[in-house]
mmCIF file of C-alpha atoms and ligand atoms in Angstrom:
data_model
loop_
_atom_site.group_PDB
_atom_site.id
_atom_site.type_symbol
_atom_site.label_atom_id
_atom_site.label_comp_id
_atom_site.label_asym_id
_atom_site.label_seq_id
_atom_site.Cartn_x
_atom_site.Cartn_y
_atom_site.Cartn_z
ATOM 1 C CA MET D 1 19.879 107.737 42.331
ATOM 2 C CA GLU D 2 21.250 105.013 44.611
ATOM 3 C CA LEU D 3 19.815 101.484 44.537
ATOM 4 C CA LYS D 4 20.250 99.522 47.771
ATOM 5 C CA ILE D 5 20.621 95.890 46.736
ATOM 6 C CA THR D 6 21.355 92.933 48.990
ATOM 7 C CA CYS D 7 23.146 90.147 47.101
ATOM 8 C CA ILE D 8 23.051 86.478 47.987
ATOM 9 C CA PRO D 9 25.722 84.771 45.905
ATOM 10 C CA GLY D 10 24.890 81.461 47.632
ATOM 11 C CA ASP D 11 26.424 78.131 46.658
ATOM 12 C CA GLY D 12 27.641 76.234 43.599
ATOM 13 C CA ILE D 13 27.519 78.426 40.495
ATOM 14 C CA GLY D 14 25.754 81.175 42.511
ATOM 15 C CA PRO D 15 28.801 83.439 43.064
ATOM 16 C CA GLU D 16 29.815 83.155 39.377
ATOM 17 C CA ILE D 17 26.416 84.092 37.957
ATOM 18 C CA VAL D 18 25.722 86.879 40.477
ATOM 19 C CA ALA D 19 29.095 88.460 39.622
ATOM 20 C CA GLN D 20 28.019 88.645 35.964
ATOM 21 C CA ALA D 21 24.603 90.089 36.826
ATOM 22 C CA LYS D 22 26.276 92.810 38.935
ATOM 23 C CA LYS D 23 28.543 93.635 36.008
ATOM 24 C CA VAL D 24 25.528 94.126 33.733
ATOM 25 C CA VAL D 25 23.594 96.199 36.309
ATOM 26 C CA ASP D 26 26.690 98.372 36.851
ATOM 27 C CA LYS D 27 26.888 99.035 33.117
ATOM 28 C CA ALA D 28 23.171 99.874 32.992
ATOM 29 C CA GLY D 29 23.798 102.265 35.903
ATOM 30 C CA GLU D 30 26.520 104.069 33.944
ATOM 31 C CA VAL D 31 24.246 104.427 30.918
ATOM 32 C CA TYR D 32 20.995 105.279 32.738
ATOM 33 C CA GLY D 33 22.405 107.307 35.635
ATOM 34 C CA PHE D 34 21.929 105.209 38.763
ATOM 35 C CA THR D 35 24.377 103.772 41.302
ATOM 36 C CA PRO D 36 23.851 100.273 42.683
ATOM 37 C CA ILE D 37 25.117 99.822 46.261
ATOM 38 C CA TYR D 38 25.536 96.104 46.964
ATOM 39 C CA THR D 39 25.753 94.395 50.341
ATOM 40 C CA ASP D 40 26.423 90.656 50.287
ATOM 41 C CA ILE D 41 24.891 88.232 52.790
ATOM 42 C CA LEU D 42 25.466 84.521 53.262
ATOM 43 C CA MET D 43 22.672 82.016 52.764
ATOM 44 C CA GLY D 44 22.409 78.272 52.238
ATOM 45 C CA GLY D 45 25.524 76.110 52.504
ATOM 46 C CA ALA D 46 27.804 79.155 52.545
ATOM 47 C CA SER D 47 26.072 80.341 55.727
ATOM 48 C CA ILE D 48 26.040 76.840 57.301
ATOM 49 C CA ASP D 49 29.809 76.620 56.857
ATOM 50 C CA VAL D 50 30.375 79.937 58.652
ATOM 51 C CA HIS D 51 27.473 80.257 61.124
ATOM 52 C CA GLY D 52 26.090 76.729 61.448
ATOM 53 C CA VAL D 53 22.659 77.862 60.182
ATOM 54 C CA PRO D 54 21.422 78.491 56.614
ATOM 55 C CA LEU D 55 20.357 82.089 57.344
ATOM 56 C CA THR D 56 21.076 84.322 60.333
ATOM 57 C CA ASP D 57 18.755 86.976 61.771
ATOM 58 C CA GLU D 58 21.433 89.573 60.961
ATOM 59 C CA ALA D 59 21.352 88.513 57.297
ATOM 60 C CA ILE D 60 17.551 88.885 57.266
ATOM 61 C CA ALA D 61 17.867 92.359 58.800
ATOM 62 C CA THR D 62 20.349 93.353 56.079
ATOM 63 C CA ALA D 63 17.991 92.070 53.376
ATOM 64 C CA LYS D 64 15.079 93.986 54.915
ATOM 65 C CA SER D 65 17.060 97.206 54.967
ATOM 66 C CA ALA D 66 17.609 97.037 51.184
ATOM 67 C CA ASP D 67 15.192 97.871 48.341
ATOM 68 C CA ALA D 68 15.648 94.499 46.623
ATOM 69 C CA VAL D 69 17.529 91.214 46.906
ATOM 70 C CA LEU D 70 19.444 89.672 44.015
ATOM 71 C CA MET D 71 20.217 86.016 44.517
ATOM 72 C CA GLY D 72 22.231 83.328 42.724
ATOM 73 C CA SER D 73 21.184 79.963 44.069
ATOM 74 C CA ILE D 74 21.728 77.827 47.118
ATOM 75 C CA GLY D 75 22.279 74.156 47.847
ATOM 76 C CA GLY D 76 24.761 71.463 46.994
ATOM 77 C CA ASP D 77 24.866 67.920 45.751
ATOM 78 C CA THR D 78 22.024 66.406 47.782
ATOM 79 C CA THR D 79 23.570 62.925 47.746
ATOM 80 C CA LYS D 80 27.152 63.870 48.672
ATOM 81 C CA SER D 81 27.252 67.218 50.484
ATOM 82 C CA PRO D 82 27.493 67.099 54.310
ATOM 83 C CA TRP D 83 24.851 69.871 54.396
ATOM 84 C CA TYR D 84 22.233 67.191 53.639
ATOM 85 C CA LYS D 85 23.171 65.119 56.699
ATOM 86 C CA LEU D 86 21.809 67.972 58.861
ATOM 87 C CA PRO D 87 18.208 68.039 60.121
ATOM 88 C CA PRO D 88 15.830 69.543 57.477
ATOM 89 C CA ASN D 89 15.489 72.894 59.294
ATOM 90 C CA LEU D 90 19.272 73.403 59.102
ATOM 91 C CA ARG D 91 19.767 72.452 55.445
ATOM 92 C CA PRO D 92 20.483 75.071 52.729
ATOM 93 C CA GLU D 93 16.893 75.204 51.376
ATOM 94 C CA ALA D 94 15.548 76.112 54.842
ATOM 95 C CA GLY D 95 17.286 79.474 54.374
ATOM 96 C CA LEU D 96 15.240 80.145 51.255
ATOM 97 C CA LEU D 97 11.930 79.331 52.954
ATOM 98 C CA LYS D 98 12.929 81.495 55.922
ATOM 99 C CA ILE D 99 13.806 84.540 53.831
ATOM 100 C CA ARG D 100 10.609 84.247 51.749
ATOM 101 C CA LYS D 101 8.573 84.169 54.938
ATOM 102 C CA ALA D 102 10.535 86.960 56.667
ATOM 103 C CA LEU D 103 10.119 89.236 53.642
ATOM 104 C CA ASN D 104 6.436 88.304 53.140
ATOM 105 C CA LEU D 105 7.004 87.407 49.500
ATOM 106 C CA PHE D 106 3.559 86.298 48.378
ATOM 107 C CA ALA D 107 3.744 86.838 44.611
ATOM 108 C CA ASN D 108 5.984 84.745 42.414
ATOM 109 C CA LEU D 109 6.680 85.849 38.861
ATOM 110 C CA ARG D 110 8.166 83.520 36.293
ATOM 111 C CA PRO D 111 8.557 84.635 32.718
ATOM 112 C CA ALA D 112 8.577 82.002 29.989
ATOM 113 C CA LEU D 113 9.953 83.626 26.892
ATOM 114 C CA LEU D 114 11.033 81.846 23.743
ATOM 115 C CA TYR D 115 13.921 83.623 22.025
ATOM 116 C CA LYS D 116 13.719 82.949 18.313
ATOM 117 C CA GLU D 117 17.485 82.271 18.334
ATOM 118 C CA LEU D 118 16.831 79.356 20.729
ATOM 119 C CA ALA D 119 13.634 78.079 19.103
ATOM 120 C CA GLY D 120 15.434 74.815 18.320
ATOM 121 C CA ALA D 121 15.416 73.976 22.058
ATOM 122 C CA CYS D 122 11.600 74.307 22.219
ATOM 123 C CA PRO D 123 10.017 70.837 22.309
ATOM 124 C CA LEU D 124 6.837 72.052 20.548
ATOM 125 C CA LYS D 125 6.111 71.636 16.822
ATOM 126 C CA GLU D 126 7.697 74.287 14.631
ATOM 127 C CA GLU D 127 4.318 75.653 13.521
ATOM 128 C CA ILE D 128 3.690 76.538 17.188
ATOM 129 C CA SER D 129 7.197 77.587 18.272
ATOM 130 C CA SER D 130 7.697 79.775 15.199
ATOM 131 C CA LYS D 131 5.019 82.164 16.531
ATOM 132 C CA GLY D 132 7.189 82.707 19.640
ATOM 133 C CA PHE D 133 5.759 83.418 23.090
ATOM 134 C CA ASP D 134 6.340 85.720 26.023
ATOM 135 C CA ILE D 135 4.343 84.655 29.085
ATOM 136 C CA MET D 136 4.507 85.876 32.674
ATOM 137 C CA ILE D 137 3.192 83.417 35.240
ATOM 138 C CA MET D 138 2.052 85.158 38.407
ATOM 139 C CA ARG D 139 1.667 82.562 41.149
ATOM 140 C CA GLU D 140 0.317 83.114 44.668
ATOM 141 C CA LEU D 141 3.083 81.813 46.910
ATOM 142 C CA THR D 142 1.992 81.795 50.542
ATOM 143 C CA GLY D 143 -1.576 80.456 50.645
ATOM 144 C CA GLY D 144 -3.739 77.651 49.325
ATOM 145 C CA LEU D 145 -3.246 73.928 49.611
ATOM 146 C CA TYR D 146 0.456 74.041 50.511
ATOM 147 C CA PHE D 147 -0.215 76.143 53.604
ATOM 148 C CA GLY D 148 -3.594 74.781 54.756
ATOM 149 C CA ASP D 149 -4.171 72.413 57.707
ATOM 150 C CA ARG D 150 -3.309 68.822 56.962
ATOM 151 C CA LYS D 151 -3.508 65.553 58.810
ATOM 152 C CA THR D 152 -3.542 61.811 58.332
ATOM 153 C CA VAL D 153 -5.964 59.820 60.469
ATOM 154 C CA GLU D 154 -7.121 56.246 60.700
ATOM 155 C CA GLU D 155 -10.842 55.573 60.659
ATOM 156 C CA ASN D 156 -12.096 52.017 61.144
ATOM 157 C CA GLY D 157 -8.677 50.663 60.145
ATOM 158 C CA VAL D 158 -8.539 52.781 56.977
ATOM 159 C CA ARG D 159 -5.878 55.509 56.665
ATOM 160 C CA LYS D 160 -7.198 58.833 55.477
ATOM 161 C CA ALA D 161 -5.221 61.992 54.559
ATOM 162 C CA ILE D 162 -6.760 65.467 54.577
ATOM 163 C CA ASP D 163 -5.318 68.647 53.057
ATOM 164 C CA THR D 164 -7.206 71.929 53.150
ATOM 165 C CA LEU D 165 -7.282 74.576 50.451
ATOM 166 C CA THR D 166 -8.200 77.997 51.828
ATOM 167 C CA TYR D 167 -7.998 81.489 50.410
ATOM 168 C CA ASP D 168 -9.493 84.627 51.872
ATOM 169 C CA GLU D 169 -10.462 87.554 49.691
ATOM 170 C CA ASN D 170 -7.542 89.707 50.888
ATOM 171 C CA GLU D 171 -4.987 87.111 49.799
ATOM 172 C CA ILE D 172 -6.645 86.939 46.386
ATOM 173 C CA ARG D 173 -6.998 90.702 46.017
ATOM 174 C CA ARG D 174 -3.346 91.530 46.709
ATOM 175 C CA ILE D 175 -2.034 89.019 44.146
ATOM 176 C CA ALA D 176 -4.657 90.081 41.596
ATOM 177 C CA ILE D 177 -3.557 93.715 41.976
ATOM 178 C CA LYS D 178 0.054 92.636 41.357
ATOM 179 C CA GLY D 179 -1.041 90.680 38.275
ATOM 180 C CA PHE D 180 -2.926 93.620 36.757
ATOM 181 C CA ASP D 181 -0.094 96.053 37.596
ATOM 182 C CA ILE D 182 2.367 93.802 35.788
ATOM 183 C CA ALA D 183 0.039 93.364 32.798
ATOM 184 C CA ARG D 184 0.019 97.151 32.481
ATOM 185 C CA LYS D 185 3.788 97.023 31.961
ATOM 186 C CA ARG D 186 3.312 94.347 29.270
ATOM 187 C CA LYS D 187 0.592 93.514 26.718
ATOM 188 C CA GLN D 188 -2.368 94.416 28.984
ATOM 189 C CA LYS D 189 -3.935 90.991 29.182
ATOM 190 C CA VAL D 190 -4.589 88.823 32.257
ATOM 191 C CA THR D 191 -5.694 85.201 32.045
ATOM 192 C CA SER D 192 -6.931 84.227 35.494
ATOM 193 C CA VAL D 193 -6.682 80.483 35.949
ATOM 194 C CA ASP D 194 -8.888 78.556 38.380
ATOM 195 C CA LYS D 195 -11.115 75.522 38.755
ATOM 196 C CA ALA D 196 -14.323 77.466 39.356
ATOM 197 C CA ASN D 197 -16.506 74.661 37.977
ATOM 198 C CA VAL D 198 -15.585 72.564 41.054
ATOM 199 C CA LEU D 199 -13.885 74.516 43.858
ATOM 200 C CA ASP D 200 -15.359 77.165 46.157
ATOM 201 C CA SER D 201 -11.919 78.729 46.603
ATOM 202 C CA SER D 202 -11.781 79.152 42.818
ATOM 203 C CA ARG D 203 -15.247 80.731 42.682
ATOM 204 C CA LEU D 204 -14.132 83.289 45.288
ATOM 205 C CA TRP D 205 -10.884 83.744 43.332
ATOM 206 C CA ARG D 206 -12.847 84.507 40.156
ATOM 207 C CA SER D 207 -15.193 86.989 41.784
ATOM 208 C CA VAL D 208 -12.402 88.913 43.576
ATOM 209 C CA VAL D 209 -10.332 89.039 40.369
ATOM 210 C CA GLU D 210 -13.385 90.518 38.603
ATOM 211 C CA GLU D 211 -13.721 93.169 41.307
ATOM 212 C CA VAL D 212 -10.043 94.126 40.945
ATOM 213 C CA ALA D 213 -10.360 94.199 37.131
ATOM 214 C CA LYS D 214 -12.827 97.125 37.416
ATOM 215 C CA ASP D 215 -9.882 99.332 38.440
ATOM 216 C CA TYR D 216 -7.973 98.313 35.302
ATOM 217 C CA PRO D 217 -10.297 99.044 32.355
ATOM 218 C CA ASP D 218 -7.254 99.134 30.049
ATOM 219 C CA VAL D 219 -6.385 95.497 30.829
ATOM 220 C CA ILE D 220 -8.279 92.623 29.182
ATOM 221 C CA LEU D 221 -9.342 89.912 31.632
ATOM 222 C CA GLU D 222 -10.224 86.367 30.664
ATOM 223 C CA HIS D 223 -10.861 83.331 32.865
ATOM 224 C CA MET D 224 -9.590 79.877 32.033
ATOM 225 C CA LEU D 225 -9.976 76.546 33.803
ATOM 226 C CA VAL D 226 -6.658 75.086 34.896
ATOM 227 C CA ASP D 227 -7.015 71.872 32.883
ATOM 228 C CA ASN D 228 -7.664 73.876 29.731
ATOM 229 C CA CYS D 229 -4.723 76.180 30.526
ATOM 230 C CA ALA D 230 -2.383 73.185 30.783
ATOM 231 C CA MET D 231 -3.480 72.180 27.264
ATOM 232 C CA GLN D 232 -3.374 75.692 25.802
ATOM 233 C CA LEU D 233 0.217 76.187 27.014
ATOM 234 C CA VAL D 234 1.398 73.506 24.609
ATOM 235 C CA LYS D 235 -1.198 74.123 21.879
ATOM 236 C CA ASP D 236 -1.038 77.902 21.545
ATOM 237 C CA PRO D 237 1.285 79.575 24.097
ATOM 238 C CA ALA D 238 1.368 82.796 22.038
ATOM 239 C CA GLN D 239 -2.175 83.640 23.250
ATOM 240 C CA PHE D 240 -0.969 84.387 26.820
ATOM 241 C CA ASP D 241 0.425 87.523 28.415
ATOM 242 C CA VAL D 242 0.024 87.348 32.233
ATOM 243 C CA ILE D 243 -1.299 84.100 33.723
ATOM 244 C CA LEU D 244 -2.612 84.831 37.216
ATOM 245 C CA THR D 245 -3.195 81.844 39.446
ATOM 246 C CA GLU D 246 -3.159 80.298 42.914
ATOM 247 C CA ASN D 247 -0.288 78.439 44.525
ATOM 248 C CA MET D 248 -0.623 74.813 43.415
ATOM 249 C CA PHE D 249 -1.916 75.541 39.912
ATOM 250 C CA GLY D 250 0.935 78.048 39.507
ATOM 251 C CA ASP D 251 3.515 75.556 40.724
ATOM 252 C CA ILE D 252 2.551 73.106 38.002
ATOM 253 C CA LEU D 253 1.822 75.578 35.180
ATOM 254 C CA SER D 254 5.049 77.554 35.705
ATOM 255 C CA ASP D 255 7.122 74.392 35.357
ATOM 256 C CA GLU D 256 5.173 73.428 32.252
ATOM 257 C CA ALA D 257 5.648 76.890 30.737
ATOM 258 C CA SER D 258 9.370 76.934 31.475
ATOM 259 C CA MET D 259 9.795 73.483 29.988
ATOM 260 C CA VAL D 260 8.396 74.633 26.650
ATOM 261 C CA THR D 261 11.143 77.258 26.409
ATOM 262 C CA GLY D 262 13.620 74.366 26.632
ATOM 263 C CA SER D 263 16.480 76.273 28.307
ATOM 264 C CA ILE D 264 16.854 76.182 32.094
ATOM 265 C CA GLY D 265 19.802 78.600 32.078
ATOM 266 C CA MET D 266 17.584 81.342 30.590
ATOM 267 C CA LEU D 267 14.706 81.405 33.098
ATOM 268 C CA ALA D 268 14.454 84.346 35.485
ATOM 269 C CA SER D 269 12.114 84.742 38.453
ATOM 270 C CA ALA D 270 10.972 87.249 41.039
ATOM 271 C CA SER D 271 9.130 87.035 44.340
ATOM 272 C CA LEU D 272 7.404 90.217 45.485
ATOM 273 C CA ASN D 273 5.637 91.534 48.581
ATOM 274 C CA ASP D 274 3.006 94.270 48.706
ATOM 275 C CA THR D 275 5.576 97.058 48.456
ATOM 276 C CA LYS D 276 8.074 97.463 45.614
ATOM 277 C CA PHE D 277 10.447 95.083 47.409
ATOM 278 C CA GLY D 278 11.347 91.836 45.674
ATOM 279 C CA LEU D 279 13.747 88.905 45.663
ATOM 280 C CA TYR D 280 15.098 88.121 42.204
ATOM 281 C CA GLU D 281 16.750 84.828 41.304
ATOM 282 C CA PRO D 282 17.171 82.407 38.404
ATOM 283 C CA SER D 283 14.698 79.506 38.302
ATOM 284 C CA HIS D 284 17.490 76.945 38.222
ATOM 285 C CA GLY D 285 19.476 75.569 41.156
ATOM 286 C CA SER D 286 23.115 75.834 42.164
ATOM 287 C CA ALA D 287 24.348 73.297 39.574
ATOM 288 C CA PRO D 288 27.097 71.860 41.808
ATOM 289 C CA ASP D 289 28.206 69.623 38.897
ATOM 290 C CA ILE D 290 29.591 72.652 37.011
ATOM 291 C CA ALA D 291 30.469 75.000 39.897
ATOM 292 C CA GLY D 292 33.776 76.850 39.569
ATOM 293 C CA LEU D 293 34.324 75.801 35.941
ATOM 294 C CA ASP D 294 33.257 79.109 34.354
ATOM 295 C CA VAL D 295 30.751 77.302 32.112
ATOM 296 C CA ALA D 296 27.438 78.255 33.781
ATOM 297 C CA ASN D 297 24.944 80.316 31.836
ATOM 298 C CA PRO D 298 24.515 83.649 33.675
ATOM 299 C CA ILE D 299 21.584 84.837 31.517
ATOM 300 C CA ALA D 300 18.767 83.743 33.896
ATOM 301 C CA THR D 301 20.400 85.777 36.676
ATOM 302 C CA ILE D 302 21.036 88.729 34.372
ATOM 303 C CA LEU D 303 17.378 88.667 33.272
ATOM 304 C CA SER D 304 16.342 88.423 36.957
ATOM 305 C CA ALA D 305 18.389 91.576 37.575
ATOM 306 C CA ALA D 306 16.523 93.246 34.690
ATOM 307 C CA MET D 307 13.240 92.287 36.396
ATOM 308 C CA MET D 308 14.594 93.856 39.596
ATOM 309 C CA LEU D 309 15.224 97.156 37.805
ATOM 310 C CA ARG D 310 11.747 97.034 36.251
ATOM 311 C CA TYR D 311 9.622 95.966 39.214
ATOM 312 C CA SER D 312 11.471 97.228 42.309
ATOM 313 C CA PHE D 313 12.992 100.412 40.874
ATOM 314 C CA ASP D 314 10.678 101.299 37.949
ATOM 315 C CA LEU D 315 13.753 101.593 35.709
ATOM 316 C CA ASP D 316 11.959 100.167 32.685
ATOM 317 C CA ASP D 317 14.382 101.698 30.148
ATOM 318 C CA ALA D 318 17.396 100.100 31.826
ATOM 319 C CA ALA D 319 15.548 96.753 32.055
ATOM 320 C CA ASP D 320 14.615 96.967 28.357
ATOM 321 C CA ALA D 321 18.257 97.723 27.511
ATOM 322 C CA ILE D 322 19.503 94.642 29.401
ATOM 323 C CA GLU D 323 16.917 92.410 27.724
ATOM 324 C CA ALA D 324 17.869 93.848 24.333
ATOM 325 C CA ALA D 325 21.572 93.250 25.083
ATOM 326 C CA VAL D 326 20.827 89.571 25.874
ATOM 327 C CA GLN D 327 18.929 89.257 22.600
ATOM 328 C CA GLN D 328 21.745 90.931 20.662
ATOM 329 C CA VAL D 329 24.401 88.617 22.084
ATOM 330 C CA LEU D 330 22.259 85.606 21.142
ATOM 331 C CA GLN D 331 21.715 87.042 17.656
ATOM 332 C CA GLU D 332 25.480 87.421 17.300
ATOM 333 C CA GLY D 333 25.745 83.685 17.928
ATOM 334 C CA TYR D 334 27.368 83.586 21.389
ATOM 335 C CA ARG D 335 26.292 80.645 23.561
ATOM 336 C CA THR D 336 27.271 79.039 26.847
ATOM 337 C CA GLY D 337 27.522 75.246 26.727
ATOM 338 C CA ASP D 338 23.947 74.548 27.892
ATOM 339 C CA ILE D 339 22.399 76.427 24.927
ATOM 340 C CA TYR D 340 25.143 75.731 22.397
ATOM 341 C CA SER D 341 24.269 74.538 18.914
ATOM 342 C CA GLU D 342 26.357 73.982 15.815
ATOM 343 C CA ASN D 343 28.049 77.007 14.193
ATOM 344 C CA CYS D 344 27.638 79.141 17.322
ATOM 345 C CA LYS D 345 30.518 80.672 19.313
ATOM 346 C CA LYS D 346 30.966 78.933 22.662
ATOM 347 C CA VAL D 347 31.818 81.227 25.588
ATOM 348 C CA GLY D 348 32.153 80.814 29.353
ATOM 349 C CA CYS D 349 30.140 82.418 32.136
ATOM 350 C CA LYS D 350 32.451 85.402 32.580
ATOM 351 C CA GLU D 351 32.724 86.164 28.872
ATOM 352 C CA MET D 352 28.960 85.929 28.434
ATOM 353 C CA GLY D 353 28.527 88.467 31.254
ATOM 354 C CA GLU D 354 31.076 90.793 29.686
ATOM 355 C CA LEU D 355 29.507 90.521 26.230
ATOM 356 C CA ILE D 356 26.055 91.369 27.562
ATOM 357 C CA ALA D 357 27.350 94.264 29.704
ATOM 358 C CA SER D 358 29.214 95.708 26.719
ATOM 359 C CA ARG D 359 26.020 95.740 24.634
ATOM 360 C CA VAL D 360 23.852 97.584 27.167
ATOM 361 C CA LYS D 361 23.088 100.891 25.480
HETATM 362 P P1 NAD A 401 20.009 72.485 39.016
HETATM 363 O O1 NAD A 401 19.050 73.435 38.403
HETATM 364 O O2 NAD A 401 21.047 73.054 39.895
HETATM 365 O O3 NAD A 401 20.761 71.654 37.864
HETATM 366 C C1 NAD A 401 20.075 70.815 36.936
HETATM 367 C C2 NAD A 401 20.951 70.653 35.679
HETATM 368 O O4 NAD A 401 20.920 71.888 34.939
HETATM 369 C C3 NAD A 401 22.425 70.376 35.990
HETATM 370 O O5 NAD A 401 22.940 69.519 35.007
HETATM 371 C C4 NAD A 401 23.099 71.735 35.883
HETATM 372 O O6 NAD A 401 24.446 71.675 35.529
HETATM 373 C C5 NAD A 401 22.244 72.418 34.807
HETATM 374 N N1 NAD A 401 22.173 73.866 35.027
HETATM 375 C C6 NAD A 401 21.435 74.521 35.964
HETATM 376 N N2 NAD A 401 21.633 75.831 35.882
HETATM 377 C C7 NAD A 401 22.500 76.028 34.864
HETATM 378 C C8 NAD A 401 23.099 77.179 34.294
HETATM 379 N N3 NAD A 401 22.853 78.417 34.747
HETATM 380 N N4 NAD A 401 23.965 77.009 33.264
HETATM 381 C C9 NAD A 401 24.238 75.796 32.771
HETATM 382 N N5 NAD A 401 23.699 74.654 33.268
HETATM 383 C C10 NAD A 401 22.852 74.771 34.306
HETATM 384 O O7 NAD A 401 19.140 71.394 39.787
HETATM 385 P P2 NAD A 401 19.596 70.237 40.789
HETATM 386 O O8 NAD A 401 20.876 69.617 40.310
HETATM 387 O O9 NAD A 401 18.392 69.404 40.971
HETATM 388 O O10 NAD A 401 19.871 70.969 42.172
HETATM 389 C C11 NAD A 401 21.165 71.340 42.656
HETATM 390 C C12 NAD A 401 21.000 72.083 43.964
HETATM 391 O O11 NAD A 401 20.303 73.318 43.727
HETATM 392 C C13 NAD A 401 20.191 71.317 45.003
HETATM 393 O O12 NAD A 401 20.798 71.491 46.247
HETATM 394 C C14 NAD A 401 18.843 72.000 44.973
HETATM 395 O O13 NAD A 401 18.158 71.899 46.193
HETATM 396 C C15 NAD A 401 19.253 73.424 44.695
HETATM 397 N N6 NAD A 401 18.196 74.275 44.130
HETATM 398 C C16 NAD A 401 18.183 75.563 44.563
HETATM 399 C C17 NAD A 401 17.254 76.438 44.040
HETATM 400 C C18 NAD A 401 17.277 77.864 44.542
HETATM 401 O O14 NAD A 401 18.291 78.307 45.051
HETATM 402 N N7 NAD A 401 16.186 78.609 44.385
HETATM 403 C C19 NAD A 401 16.341 76.027 43.073
HETATM 404 C C20 NAD A 401 16.409 74.704 42.602
HETATM 405 C C21 NAD A 401 17.345 73.830 43.148
#
């Protein structure tokens, strides 16, 4: 079986971490009998330097012709890089918005998983962190308040700003289906988060999610108000499996959930459309301060590649094996600088990639 994967190494530490993720996927391919075929495209600063734009139409066409996209990260030092003297639509981040739109990526998945080996980095009390947690935040990415009509007007000398929050039932249904599908691959529980006590869009959200739930009798559905969810994430994160929510609530809750894991270099993410296609990338940025030094943590990108195998290619065994290899390497005490603690063995980006690849079984 051949897997057509477009890679976007990007800027900063991007090329270093993507190289390690490829190494791990290649090893999983040897063990589980598949062949990844990679095609690299330029995006962000790397594309500006060559083409004058952060993403070309040819690069989009290449991405569309693949089954999945594996990305490092894009962008540079926003105070020093010449890329940030360009107009906003020509800066590195514009490439990311363009590719998300071109690929119709409406579902964003961000796991927040606390490895017991890294529990010391969790800012929560030990009685909470010791229970561990493994949460998947499923955020709607292309609708809601961030995409509604907005304007600022002046009425009788008073400035007034208006933002609109709209969702139609189709937008809600397609993300709910994704959420329930993913819960089926996990612990079969969906917590749908809304503000149905106040907002009409949330009341529609709740009723459409209930309709979708009828097709998933094996998955437990519960509803939670967003303010309560924000509290529960720090009080008892172990209660959650999949958190399904709209764009703005998901933006805030996914950052909160990742913060309680305490380790930015460990956080994977995926953005999916309504086929099996997805774009997989670490949650962190391009870390220009450590680029080229072989000290970046490649684990978030490696775990993003595991998500790619699971969600775009249904290779759950290979994804499990990569996740287990990450856990094993942590258990053996290997750490990159960002997650280092006393008595551990400090390794660089390349060595961490090699260690994980060698433990994929
Ligand atoms: P950042 O995530 O790049 O870095 C924040 C801090 O975390 C830095 O100290 C960095 O060294 C460290 N860090 C990040 N990833 C790490 C890793 N894998 N291993 C070890 N340490 C790591 O955030 P920033 O500095 O605010 O942004 C830098 C650039 O990245 C900006 O241009 C920003 O726009 C861009 N960015 C891109 C994406 C993306 O490509 N999706 C996301 C966020 C930020």
